[in-house]
Structure formats: structure tokens, C-alpha cells
mmCIF file of N, CA, C and O in Angstrom:
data_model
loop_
_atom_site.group_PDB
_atom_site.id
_atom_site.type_symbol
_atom_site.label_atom_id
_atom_site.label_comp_id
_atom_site.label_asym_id
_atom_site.label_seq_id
_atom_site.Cartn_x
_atom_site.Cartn_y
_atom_site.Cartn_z
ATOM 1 N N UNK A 53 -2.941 46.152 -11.849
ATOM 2 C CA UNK A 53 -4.262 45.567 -11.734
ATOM 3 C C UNK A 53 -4.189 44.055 -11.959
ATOM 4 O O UNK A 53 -3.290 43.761 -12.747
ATOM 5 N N UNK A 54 -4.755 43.208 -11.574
ATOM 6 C CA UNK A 54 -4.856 41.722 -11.515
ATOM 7 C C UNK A 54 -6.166 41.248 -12.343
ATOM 8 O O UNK A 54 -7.363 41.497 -12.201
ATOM 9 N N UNK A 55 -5.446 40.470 -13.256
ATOM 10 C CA UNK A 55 -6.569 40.508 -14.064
ATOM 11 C C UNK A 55 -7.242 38.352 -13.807
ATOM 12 O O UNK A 55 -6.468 37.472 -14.184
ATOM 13 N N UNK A 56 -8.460 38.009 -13.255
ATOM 14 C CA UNK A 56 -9.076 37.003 -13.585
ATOM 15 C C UNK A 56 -9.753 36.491 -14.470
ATOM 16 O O UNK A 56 -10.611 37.185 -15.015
ATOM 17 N N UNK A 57 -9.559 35.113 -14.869
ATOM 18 C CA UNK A 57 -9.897 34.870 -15.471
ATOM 19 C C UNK A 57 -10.872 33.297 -15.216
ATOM 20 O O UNK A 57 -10.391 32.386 -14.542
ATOM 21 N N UNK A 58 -12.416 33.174 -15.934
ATOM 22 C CA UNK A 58 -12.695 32.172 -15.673
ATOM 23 C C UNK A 58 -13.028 31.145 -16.606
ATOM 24 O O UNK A 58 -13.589 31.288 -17.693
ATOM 25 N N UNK A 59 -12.467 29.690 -15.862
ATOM 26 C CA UNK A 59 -13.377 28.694 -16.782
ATOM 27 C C UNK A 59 -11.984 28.377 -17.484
ATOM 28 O O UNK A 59 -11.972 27.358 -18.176
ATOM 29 N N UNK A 60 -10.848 29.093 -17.399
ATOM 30 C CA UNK A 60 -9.660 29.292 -18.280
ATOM 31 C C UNK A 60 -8.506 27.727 -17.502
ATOM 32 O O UNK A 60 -8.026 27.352 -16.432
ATOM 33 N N UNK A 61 -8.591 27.332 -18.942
ATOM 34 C CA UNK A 61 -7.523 25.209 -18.258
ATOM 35 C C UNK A 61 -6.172 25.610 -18.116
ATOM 36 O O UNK A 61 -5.547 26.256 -18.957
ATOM 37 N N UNK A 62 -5.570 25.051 -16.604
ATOM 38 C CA UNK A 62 -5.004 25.499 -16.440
ATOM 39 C C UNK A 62 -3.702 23.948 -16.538
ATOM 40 O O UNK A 62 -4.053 22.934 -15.933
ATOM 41 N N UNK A 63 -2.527 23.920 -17.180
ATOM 42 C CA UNK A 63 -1.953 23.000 -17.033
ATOM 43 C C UNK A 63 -1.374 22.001 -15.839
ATOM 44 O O UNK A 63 -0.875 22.441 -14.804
ATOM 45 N N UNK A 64 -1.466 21.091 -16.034
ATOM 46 C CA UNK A 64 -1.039 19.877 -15.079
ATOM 47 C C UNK A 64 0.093 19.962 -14.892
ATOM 48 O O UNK A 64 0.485 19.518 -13.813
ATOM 49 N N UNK A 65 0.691 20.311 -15.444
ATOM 50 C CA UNK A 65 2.631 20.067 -15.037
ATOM 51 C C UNK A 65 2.499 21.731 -13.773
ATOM 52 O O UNK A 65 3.331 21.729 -12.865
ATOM 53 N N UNK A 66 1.927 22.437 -13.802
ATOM 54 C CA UNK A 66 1.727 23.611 -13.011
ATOM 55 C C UNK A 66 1.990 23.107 -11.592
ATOM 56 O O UNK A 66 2.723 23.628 -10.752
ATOM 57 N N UNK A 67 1.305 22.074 -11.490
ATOM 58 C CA UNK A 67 0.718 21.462 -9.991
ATOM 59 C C UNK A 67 1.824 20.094 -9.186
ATOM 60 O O UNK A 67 1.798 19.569 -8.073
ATOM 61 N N UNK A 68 2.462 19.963 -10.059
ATOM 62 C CA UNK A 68 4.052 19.146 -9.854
ATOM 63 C C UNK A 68 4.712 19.875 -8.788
ATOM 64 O O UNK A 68 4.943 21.066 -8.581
ATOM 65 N N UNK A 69 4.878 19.091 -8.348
ATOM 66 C CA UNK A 69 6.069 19.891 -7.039
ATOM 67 C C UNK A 69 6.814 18.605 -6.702
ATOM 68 O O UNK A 69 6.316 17.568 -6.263
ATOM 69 N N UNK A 70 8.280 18.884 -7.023
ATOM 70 C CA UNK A 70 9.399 18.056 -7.030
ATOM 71 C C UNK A 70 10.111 18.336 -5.718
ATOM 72 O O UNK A 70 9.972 19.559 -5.715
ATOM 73 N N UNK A 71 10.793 18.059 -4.571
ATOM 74 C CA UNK A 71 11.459 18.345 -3.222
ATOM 75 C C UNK A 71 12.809 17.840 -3.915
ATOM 76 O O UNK A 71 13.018 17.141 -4.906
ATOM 77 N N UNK A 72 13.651 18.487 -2.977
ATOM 78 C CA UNK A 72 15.186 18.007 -3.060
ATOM 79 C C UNK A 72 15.367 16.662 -2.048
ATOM 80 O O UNK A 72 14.627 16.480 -1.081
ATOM 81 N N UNK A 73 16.457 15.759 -2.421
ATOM 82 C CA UNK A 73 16.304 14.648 -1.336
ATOM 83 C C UNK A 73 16.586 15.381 0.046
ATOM 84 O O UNK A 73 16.917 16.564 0.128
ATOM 85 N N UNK A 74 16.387 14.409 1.258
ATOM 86 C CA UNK A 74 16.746 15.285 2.261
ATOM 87 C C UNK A 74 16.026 16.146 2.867
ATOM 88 O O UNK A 74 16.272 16.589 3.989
ATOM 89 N N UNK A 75 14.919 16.497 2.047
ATOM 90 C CA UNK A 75 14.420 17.641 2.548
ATOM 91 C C UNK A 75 12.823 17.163 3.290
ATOM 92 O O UNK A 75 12.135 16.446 2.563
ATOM 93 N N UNK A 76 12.326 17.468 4.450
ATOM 94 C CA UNK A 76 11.068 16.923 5.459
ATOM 95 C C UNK A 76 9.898 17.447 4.899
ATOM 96 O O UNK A 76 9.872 18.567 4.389
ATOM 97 N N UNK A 77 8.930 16.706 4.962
ATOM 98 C CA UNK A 77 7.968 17.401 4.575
ATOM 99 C C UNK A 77 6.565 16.899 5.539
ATOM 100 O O UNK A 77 6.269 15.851 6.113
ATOM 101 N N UNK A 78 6.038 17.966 5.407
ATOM 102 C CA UNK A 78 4.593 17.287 7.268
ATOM 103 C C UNK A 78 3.244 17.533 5.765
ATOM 104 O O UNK A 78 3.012 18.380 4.902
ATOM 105 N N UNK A 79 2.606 16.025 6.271
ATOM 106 C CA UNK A 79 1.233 15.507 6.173
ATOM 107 C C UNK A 79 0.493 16.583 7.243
ATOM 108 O O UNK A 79 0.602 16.325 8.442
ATOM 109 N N UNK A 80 -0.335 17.908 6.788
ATOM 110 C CA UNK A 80 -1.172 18.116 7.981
ATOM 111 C C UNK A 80 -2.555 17.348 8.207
ATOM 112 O O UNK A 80 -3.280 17.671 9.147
ATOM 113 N N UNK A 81 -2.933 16.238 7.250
ATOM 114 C CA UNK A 81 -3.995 15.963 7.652
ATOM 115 C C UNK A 81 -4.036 14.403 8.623
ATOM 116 O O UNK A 81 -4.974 13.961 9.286
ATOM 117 N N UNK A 82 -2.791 13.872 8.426
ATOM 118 C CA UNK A 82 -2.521 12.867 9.443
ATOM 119 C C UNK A 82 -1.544 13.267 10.721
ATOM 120 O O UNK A 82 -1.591 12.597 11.753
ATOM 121 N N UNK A 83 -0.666 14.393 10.588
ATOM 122 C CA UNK A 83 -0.274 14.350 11.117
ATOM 123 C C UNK A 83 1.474 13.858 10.992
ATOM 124 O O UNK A 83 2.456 13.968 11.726
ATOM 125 N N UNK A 84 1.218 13.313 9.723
ATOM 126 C CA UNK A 84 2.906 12.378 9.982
ATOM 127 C C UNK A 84 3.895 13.331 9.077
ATOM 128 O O UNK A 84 3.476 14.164 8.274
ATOM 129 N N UNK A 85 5.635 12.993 9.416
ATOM 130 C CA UNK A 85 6.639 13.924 8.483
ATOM 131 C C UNK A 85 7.107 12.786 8.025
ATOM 132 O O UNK A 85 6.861 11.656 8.447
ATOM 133 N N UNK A 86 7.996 13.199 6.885
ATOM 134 C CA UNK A 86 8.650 12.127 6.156
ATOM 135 C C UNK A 86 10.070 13.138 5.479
ATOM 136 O O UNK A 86 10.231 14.356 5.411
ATOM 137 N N UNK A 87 10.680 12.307 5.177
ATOM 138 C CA UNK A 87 11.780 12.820 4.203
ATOM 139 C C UNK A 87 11.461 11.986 2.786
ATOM 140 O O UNK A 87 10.963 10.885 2.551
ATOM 141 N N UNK A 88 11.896 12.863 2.119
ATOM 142 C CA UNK A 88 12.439 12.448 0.560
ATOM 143 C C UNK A 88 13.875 11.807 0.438
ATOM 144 O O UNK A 88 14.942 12.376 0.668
ATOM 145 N N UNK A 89 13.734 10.852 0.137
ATOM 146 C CA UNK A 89 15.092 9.986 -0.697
ATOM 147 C C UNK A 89 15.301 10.342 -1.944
ATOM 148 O O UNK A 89 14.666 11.174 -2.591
ATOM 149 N N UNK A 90 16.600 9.417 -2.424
ATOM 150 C CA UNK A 90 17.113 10.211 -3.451
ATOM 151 C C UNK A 90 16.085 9.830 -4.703
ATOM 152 O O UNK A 90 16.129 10.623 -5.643
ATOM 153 N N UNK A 91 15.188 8.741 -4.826
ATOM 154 C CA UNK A 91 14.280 8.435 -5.838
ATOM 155 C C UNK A 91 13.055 8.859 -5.924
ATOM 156 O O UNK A 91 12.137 8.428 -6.623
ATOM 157 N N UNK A 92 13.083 9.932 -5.004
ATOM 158 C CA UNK A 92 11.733 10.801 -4.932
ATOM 159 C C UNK A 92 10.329 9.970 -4.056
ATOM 160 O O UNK A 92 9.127 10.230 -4.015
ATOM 161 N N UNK A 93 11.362 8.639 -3.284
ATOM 162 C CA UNK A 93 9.929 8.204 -2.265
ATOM 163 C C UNK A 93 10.091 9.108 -1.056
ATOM 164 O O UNK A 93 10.876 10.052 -0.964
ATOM 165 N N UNK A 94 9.304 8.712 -0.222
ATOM 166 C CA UNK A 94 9.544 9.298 1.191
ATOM 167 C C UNK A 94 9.286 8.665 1.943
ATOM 168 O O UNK A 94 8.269 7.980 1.830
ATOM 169 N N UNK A 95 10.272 8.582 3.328
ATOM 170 C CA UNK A 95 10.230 7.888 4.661
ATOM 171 C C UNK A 95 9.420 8.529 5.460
ATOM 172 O O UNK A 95 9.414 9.758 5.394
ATOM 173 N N UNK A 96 8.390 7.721 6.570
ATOM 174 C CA UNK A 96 7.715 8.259 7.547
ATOM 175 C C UNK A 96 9.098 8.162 8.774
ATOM 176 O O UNK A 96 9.932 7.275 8.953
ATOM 177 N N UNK A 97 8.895 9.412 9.428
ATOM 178 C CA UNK A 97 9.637 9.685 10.869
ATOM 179 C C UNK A 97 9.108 9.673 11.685
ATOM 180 O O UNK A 97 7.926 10.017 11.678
ATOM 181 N N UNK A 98 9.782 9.242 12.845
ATOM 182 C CA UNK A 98 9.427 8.855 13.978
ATOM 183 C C UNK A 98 9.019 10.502 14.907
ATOM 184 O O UNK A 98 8.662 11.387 14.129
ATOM 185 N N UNK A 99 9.038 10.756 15.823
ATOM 186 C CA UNK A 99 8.831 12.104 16.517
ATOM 187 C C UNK A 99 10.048 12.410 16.943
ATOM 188 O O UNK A 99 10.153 13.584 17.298
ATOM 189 N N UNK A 100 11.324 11.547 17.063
ATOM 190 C CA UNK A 100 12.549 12.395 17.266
ATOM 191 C C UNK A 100 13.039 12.718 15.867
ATOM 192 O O UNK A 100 13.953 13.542 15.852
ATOM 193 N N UNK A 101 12.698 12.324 14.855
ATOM 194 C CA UNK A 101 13.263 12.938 13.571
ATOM 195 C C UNK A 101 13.879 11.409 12.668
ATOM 196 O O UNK A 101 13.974 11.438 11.441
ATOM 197 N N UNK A 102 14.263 10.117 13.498
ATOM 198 C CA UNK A 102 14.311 9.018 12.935
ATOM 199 C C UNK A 102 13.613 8.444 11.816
ATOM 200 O O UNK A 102 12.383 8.401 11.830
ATOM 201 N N UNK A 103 14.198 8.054 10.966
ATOM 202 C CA UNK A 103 13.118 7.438 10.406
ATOM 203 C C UNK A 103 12.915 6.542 10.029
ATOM 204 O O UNK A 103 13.929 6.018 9.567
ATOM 205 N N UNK A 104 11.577 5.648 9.893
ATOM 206 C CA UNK A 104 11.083 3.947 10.361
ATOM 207 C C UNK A 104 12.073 3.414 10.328
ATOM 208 O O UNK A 104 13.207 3.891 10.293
ATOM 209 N N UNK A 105 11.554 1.804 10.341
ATOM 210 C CA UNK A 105 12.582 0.525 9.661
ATOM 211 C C UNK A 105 11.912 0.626 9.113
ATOM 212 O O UNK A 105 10.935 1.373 9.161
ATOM 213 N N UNK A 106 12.461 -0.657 7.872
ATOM 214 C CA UNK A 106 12.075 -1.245 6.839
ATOM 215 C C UNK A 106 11.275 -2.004 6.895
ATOM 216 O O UNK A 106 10.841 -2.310 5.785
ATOM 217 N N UNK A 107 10.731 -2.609 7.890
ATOM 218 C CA UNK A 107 9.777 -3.100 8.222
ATOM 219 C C UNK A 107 8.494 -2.627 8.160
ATOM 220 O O UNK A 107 7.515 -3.184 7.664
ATOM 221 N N UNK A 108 8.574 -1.441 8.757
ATOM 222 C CA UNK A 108 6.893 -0.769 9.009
ATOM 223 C C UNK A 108 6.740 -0.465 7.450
ATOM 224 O O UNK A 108 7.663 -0.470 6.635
ATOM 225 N N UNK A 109 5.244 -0.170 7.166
ATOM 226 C CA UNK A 109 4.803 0.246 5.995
ATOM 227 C C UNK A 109 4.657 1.305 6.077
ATOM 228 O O UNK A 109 4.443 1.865 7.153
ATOM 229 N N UNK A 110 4.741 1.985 4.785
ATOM 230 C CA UNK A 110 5.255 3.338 4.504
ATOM 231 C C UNK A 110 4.178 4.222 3.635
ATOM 232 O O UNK A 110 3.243 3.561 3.180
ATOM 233 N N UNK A 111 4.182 5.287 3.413
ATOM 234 C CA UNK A 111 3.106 6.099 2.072
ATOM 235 C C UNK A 111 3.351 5.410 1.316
ATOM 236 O O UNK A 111 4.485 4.930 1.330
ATOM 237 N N UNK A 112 2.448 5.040 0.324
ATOM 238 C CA UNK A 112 2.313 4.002 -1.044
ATOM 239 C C UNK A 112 2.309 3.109 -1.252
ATOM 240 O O UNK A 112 2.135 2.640 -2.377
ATOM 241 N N UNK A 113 2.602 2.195 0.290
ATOM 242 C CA UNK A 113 2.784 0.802 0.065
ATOM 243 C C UNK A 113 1.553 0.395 -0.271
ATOM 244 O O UNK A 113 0.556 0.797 0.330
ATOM 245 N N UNK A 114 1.496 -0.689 -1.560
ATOM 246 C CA UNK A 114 0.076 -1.398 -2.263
ATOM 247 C C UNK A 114 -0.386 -1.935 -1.399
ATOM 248 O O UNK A 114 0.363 -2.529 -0.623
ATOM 249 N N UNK A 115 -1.822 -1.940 -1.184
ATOM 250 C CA UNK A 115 -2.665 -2.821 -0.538
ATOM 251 C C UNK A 115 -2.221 -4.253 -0.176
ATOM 252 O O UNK A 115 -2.082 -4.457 1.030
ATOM 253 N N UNK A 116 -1.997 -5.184 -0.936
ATOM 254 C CA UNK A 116 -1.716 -6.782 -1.281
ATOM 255 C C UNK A 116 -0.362 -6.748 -0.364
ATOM 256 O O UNK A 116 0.045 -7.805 0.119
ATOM 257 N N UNK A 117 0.227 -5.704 -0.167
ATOM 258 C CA UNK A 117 2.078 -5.805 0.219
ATOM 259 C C UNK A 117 1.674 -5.660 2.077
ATOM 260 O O UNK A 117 2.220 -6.296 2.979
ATOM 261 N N UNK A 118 0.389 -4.455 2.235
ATOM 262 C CA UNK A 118 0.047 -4.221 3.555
ATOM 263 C C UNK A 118 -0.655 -5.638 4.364
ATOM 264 O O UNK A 118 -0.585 -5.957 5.551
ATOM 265 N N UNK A 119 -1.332 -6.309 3.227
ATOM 266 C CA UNK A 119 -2.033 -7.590 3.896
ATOM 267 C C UNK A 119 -1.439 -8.699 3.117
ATOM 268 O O UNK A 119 -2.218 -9.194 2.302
ATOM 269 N N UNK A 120 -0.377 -9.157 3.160
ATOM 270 C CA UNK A 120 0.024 -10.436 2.786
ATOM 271 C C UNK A 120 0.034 -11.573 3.703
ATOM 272 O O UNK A 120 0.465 -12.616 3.210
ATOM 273 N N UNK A 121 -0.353 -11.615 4.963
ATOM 274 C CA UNK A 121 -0.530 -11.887 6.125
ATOM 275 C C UNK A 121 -2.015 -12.975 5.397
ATOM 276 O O UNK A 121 -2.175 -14.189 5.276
ATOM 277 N N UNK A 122 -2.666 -12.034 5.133
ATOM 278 C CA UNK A 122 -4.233 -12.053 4.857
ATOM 279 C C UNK A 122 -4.532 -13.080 3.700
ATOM 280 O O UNK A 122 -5.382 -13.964 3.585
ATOM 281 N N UNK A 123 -3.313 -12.546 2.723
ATOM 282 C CA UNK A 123 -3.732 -13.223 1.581
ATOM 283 C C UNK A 123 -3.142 -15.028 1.635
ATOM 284 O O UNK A 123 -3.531 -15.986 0.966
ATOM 285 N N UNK A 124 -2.328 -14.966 2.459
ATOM 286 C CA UNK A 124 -1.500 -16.053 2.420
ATOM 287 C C UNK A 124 -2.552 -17.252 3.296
ATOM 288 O O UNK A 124 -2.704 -18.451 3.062
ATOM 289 N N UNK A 125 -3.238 -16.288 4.481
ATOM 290 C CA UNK A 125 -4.263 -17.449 5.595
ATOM 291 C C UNK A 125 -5.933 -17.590 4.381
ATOM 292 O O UNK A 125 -6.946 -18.283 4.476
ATOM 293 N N UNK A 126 -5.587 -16.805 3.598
ATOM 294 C CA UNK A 126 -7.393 -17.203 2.846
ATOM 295 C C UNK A 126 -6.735 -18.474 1.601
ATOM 296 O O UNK A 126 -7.382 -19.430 1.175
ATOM 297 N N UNK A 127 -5.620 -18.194 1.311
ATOM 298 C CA UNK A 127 -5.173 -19.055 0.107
ATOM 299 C C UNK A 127 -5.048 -20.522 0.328
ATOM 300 O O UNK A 127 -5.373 -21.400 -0.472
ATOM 301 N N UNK A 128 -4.364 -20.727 1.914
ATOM 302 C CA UNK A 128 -4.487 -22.014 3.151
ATOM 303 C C UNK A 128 -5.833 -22.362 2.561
ATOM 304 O O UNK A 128 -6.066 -23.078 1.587
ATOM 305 N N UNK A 129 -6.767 -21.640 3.436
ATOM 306 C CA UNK A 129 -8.414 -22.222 3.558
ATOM 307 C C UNK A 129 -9.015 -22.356 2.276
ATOM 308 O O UNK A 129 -10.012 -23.076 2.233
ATOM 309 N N UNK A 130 -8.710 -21.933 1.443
ATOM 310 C CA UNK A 130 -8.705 -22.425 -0.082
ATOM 311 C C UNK A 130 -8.506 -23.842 -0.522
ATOM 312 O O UNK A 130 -9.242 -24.688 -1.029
ATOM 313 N N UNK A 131 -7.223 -23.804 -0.141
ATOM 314 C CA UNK A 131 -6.591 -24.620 -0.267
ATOM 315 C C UNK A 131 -7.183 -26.509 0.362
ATOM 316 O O UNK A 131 -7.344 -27.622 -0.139
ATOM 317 N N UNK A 132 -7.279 -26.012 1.369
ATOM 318 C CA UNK A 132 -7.841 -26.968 2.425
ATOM 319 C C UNK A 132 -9.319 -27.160 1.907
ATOM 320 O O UNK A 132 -9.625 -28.327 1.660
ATOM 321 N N UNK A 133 -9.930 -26.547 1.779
ATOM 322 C CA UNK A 133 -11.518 -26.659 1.474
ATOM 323 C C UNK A 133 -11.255 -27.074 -0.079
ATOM 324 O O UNK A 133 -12.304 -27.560 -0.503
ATOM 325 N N UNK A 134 -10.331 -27.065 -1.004
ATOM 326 C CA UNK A 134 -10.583 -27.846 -2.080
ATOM 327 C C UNK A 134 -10.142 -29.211 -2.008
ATOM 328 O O UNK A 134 -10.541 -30.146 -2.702
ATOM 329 N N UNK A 135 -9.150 -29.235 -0.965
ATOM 330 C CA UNK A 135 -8.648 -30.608 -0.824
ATOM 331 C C UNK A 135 -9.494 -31.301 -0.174
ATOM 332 O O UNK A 135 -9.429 -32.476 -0.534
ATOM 333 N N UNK A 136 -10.540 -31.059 0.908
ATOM 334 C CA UNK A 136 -12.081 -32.031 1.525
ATOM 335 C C UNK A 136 -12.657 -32.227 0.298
ATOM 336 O O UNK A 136 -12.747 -33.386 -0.106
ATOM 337 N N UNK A 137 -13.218 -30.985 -0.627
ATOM 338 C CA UNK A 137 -13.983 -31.344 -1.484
ATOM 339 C C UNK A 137 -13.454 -32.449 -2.444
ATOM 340 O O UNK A 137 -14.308 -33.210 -2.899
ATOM 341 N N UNK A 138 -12.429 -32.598 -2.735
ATOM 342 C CA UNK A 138 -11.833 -33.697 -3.825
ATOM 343 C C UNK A 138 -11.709 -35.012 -2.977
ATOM 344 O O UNK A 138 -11.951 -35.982 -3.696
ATOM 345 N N UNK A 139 -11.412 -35.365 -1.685
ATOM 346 C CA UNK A 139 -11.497 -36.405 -0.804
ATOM 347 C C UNK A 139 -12.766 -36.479 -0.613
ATOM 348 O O UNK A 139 -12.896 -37.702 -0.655
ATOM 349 N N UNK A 140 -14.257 -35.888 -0.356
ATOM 350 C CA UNK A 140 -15.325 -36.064 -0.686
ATOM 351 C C UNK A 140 -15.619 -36.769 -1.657
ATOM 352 O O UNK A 140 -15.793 -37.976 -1.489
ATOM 353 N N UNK A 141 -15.731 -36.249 -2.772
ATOM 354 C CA UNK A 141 -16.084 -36.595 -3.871
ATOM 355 C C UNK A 141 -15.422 -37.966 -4.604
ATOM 356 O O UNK A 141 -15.877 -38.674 -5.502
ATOM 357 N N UNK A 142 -14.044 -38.051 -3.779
ATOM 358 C CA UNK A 142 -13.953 -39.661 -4.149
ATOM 359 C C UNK A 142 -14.364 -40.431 -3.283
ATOM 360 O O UNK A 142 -14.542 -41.586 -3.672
ATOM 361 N N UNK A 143 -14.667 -40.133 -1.842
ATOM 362 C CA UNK A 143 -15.481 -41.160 -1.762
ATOM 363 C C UNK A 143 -16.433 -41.540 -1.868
ATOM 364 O O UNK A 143 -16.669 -42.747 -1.810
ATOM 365 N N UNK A 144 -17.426 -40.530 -2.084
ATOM 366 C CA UNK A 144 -18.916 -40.759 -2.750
ATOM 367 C C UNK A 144 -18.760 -41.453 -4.324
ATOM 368 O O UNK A 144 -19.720 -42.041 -4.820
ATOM 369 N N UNK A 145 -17.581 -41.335 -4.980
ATOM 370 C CA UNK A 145 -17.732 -42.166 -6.156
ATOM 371 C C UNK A 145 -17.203 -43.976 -5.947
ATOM 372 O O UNK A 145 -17.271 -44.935 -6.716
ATOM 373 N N UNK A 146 -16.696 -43.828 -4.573
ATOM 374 C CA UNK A 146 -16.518 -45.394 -4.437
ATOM 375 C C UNK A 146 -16.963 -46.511 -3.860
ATOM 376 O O UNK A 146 -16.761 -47.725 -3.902
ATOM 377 N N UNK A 147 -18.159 -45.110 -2.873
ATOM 378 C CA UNK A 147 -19.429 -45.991 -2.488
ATOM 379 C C UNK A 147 -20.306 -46.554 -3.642
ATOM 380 O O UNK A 147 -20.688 -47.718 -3.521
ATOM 381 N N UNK A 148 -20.723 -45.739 -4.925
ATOM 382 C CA UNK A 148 -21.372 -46.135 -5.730
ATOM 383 C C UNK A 148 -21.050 -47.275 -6.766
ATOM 384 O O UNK A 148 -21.888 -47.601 -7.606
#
């Protein structure tokens, strides 16, 4: 007989699931496979079984690492718009 139980906490280490390196594993909700390396990340594969360069971004890559592109052209215009404002502002202090 199978006995249920409710409302009953069930531990977190339960829900761990460790892969061997080497071994593929499929995303069904995107669609994509990957392998496990030996440090427990995983590579996205290509559809013959390849997998990326090092180049493309991968599961987990941080936000800031995906748009550094982004952060580098707003830091420019930063940059630039504080440097008018300080060339502004001296010359309005040398008209006076």
C-alpha cells in the first residue's frame, strides 16, 4: 500500500541532480542540448552534436558579460556629456 502524506517538508538536497561529464542533456522548453564539462558547466550544441565556440554565450552567462557592447557605448556618452558639461560651465564662468 502507498502511503501519502501531506503538507510533509521535503528536503532540498532531494532535488540535486549531479550528471557525469560528457554526458548531453536537452532543454525541452527551448529546445537547446548541451553537454556537461568536467566543472559541472554545460556547453550549448550545435544540431550536429558540436559544440559552440567560445565566443557565443552560453547558459549562465551574467547579464553585464551578454551586453558589454552596451555598457561600454552608454559609459562613452557619459563620458562625453560630462565633458560638454565641464567645457560649458567654464565658459559661462569666464564670460562673467
Amino acid at each position: 500500500m502507498t502511503e501519502i502524506k501531506s503538507g510533509h517538508a521535503i528536503a532540498a538536497d532531494q532535488f540535486d541532480v549531479s550528471f557525469p561529464e560528457g554526458c548531453i542533456v536537452a532543454d525541452p522548453r527551448n529546445g537547446k542540448h548541451y553537454r556537461i564539462k568536467g566543472d559541472g558547466s554545460m556547453r550549448e550544441l550545435t544540431v550536429t552534436g558540436d559544440e559552440l565556440s567560445e565566443w557565443e554565450y552560453q547558459l549562465g552567462t551574467p547579464w553585464y558579460r551578454r551586453n558589454r557592447w552596451l555598457m561600454s557605448a552608454s559609459g562613452i556618452v557619459l563620458l562625453v556629456l560630462l565633458t560638454s558639461y565641464v567645457i560649458r560651465r567654464r565658459a559661462k564662468s569666464k564670460e562673467k
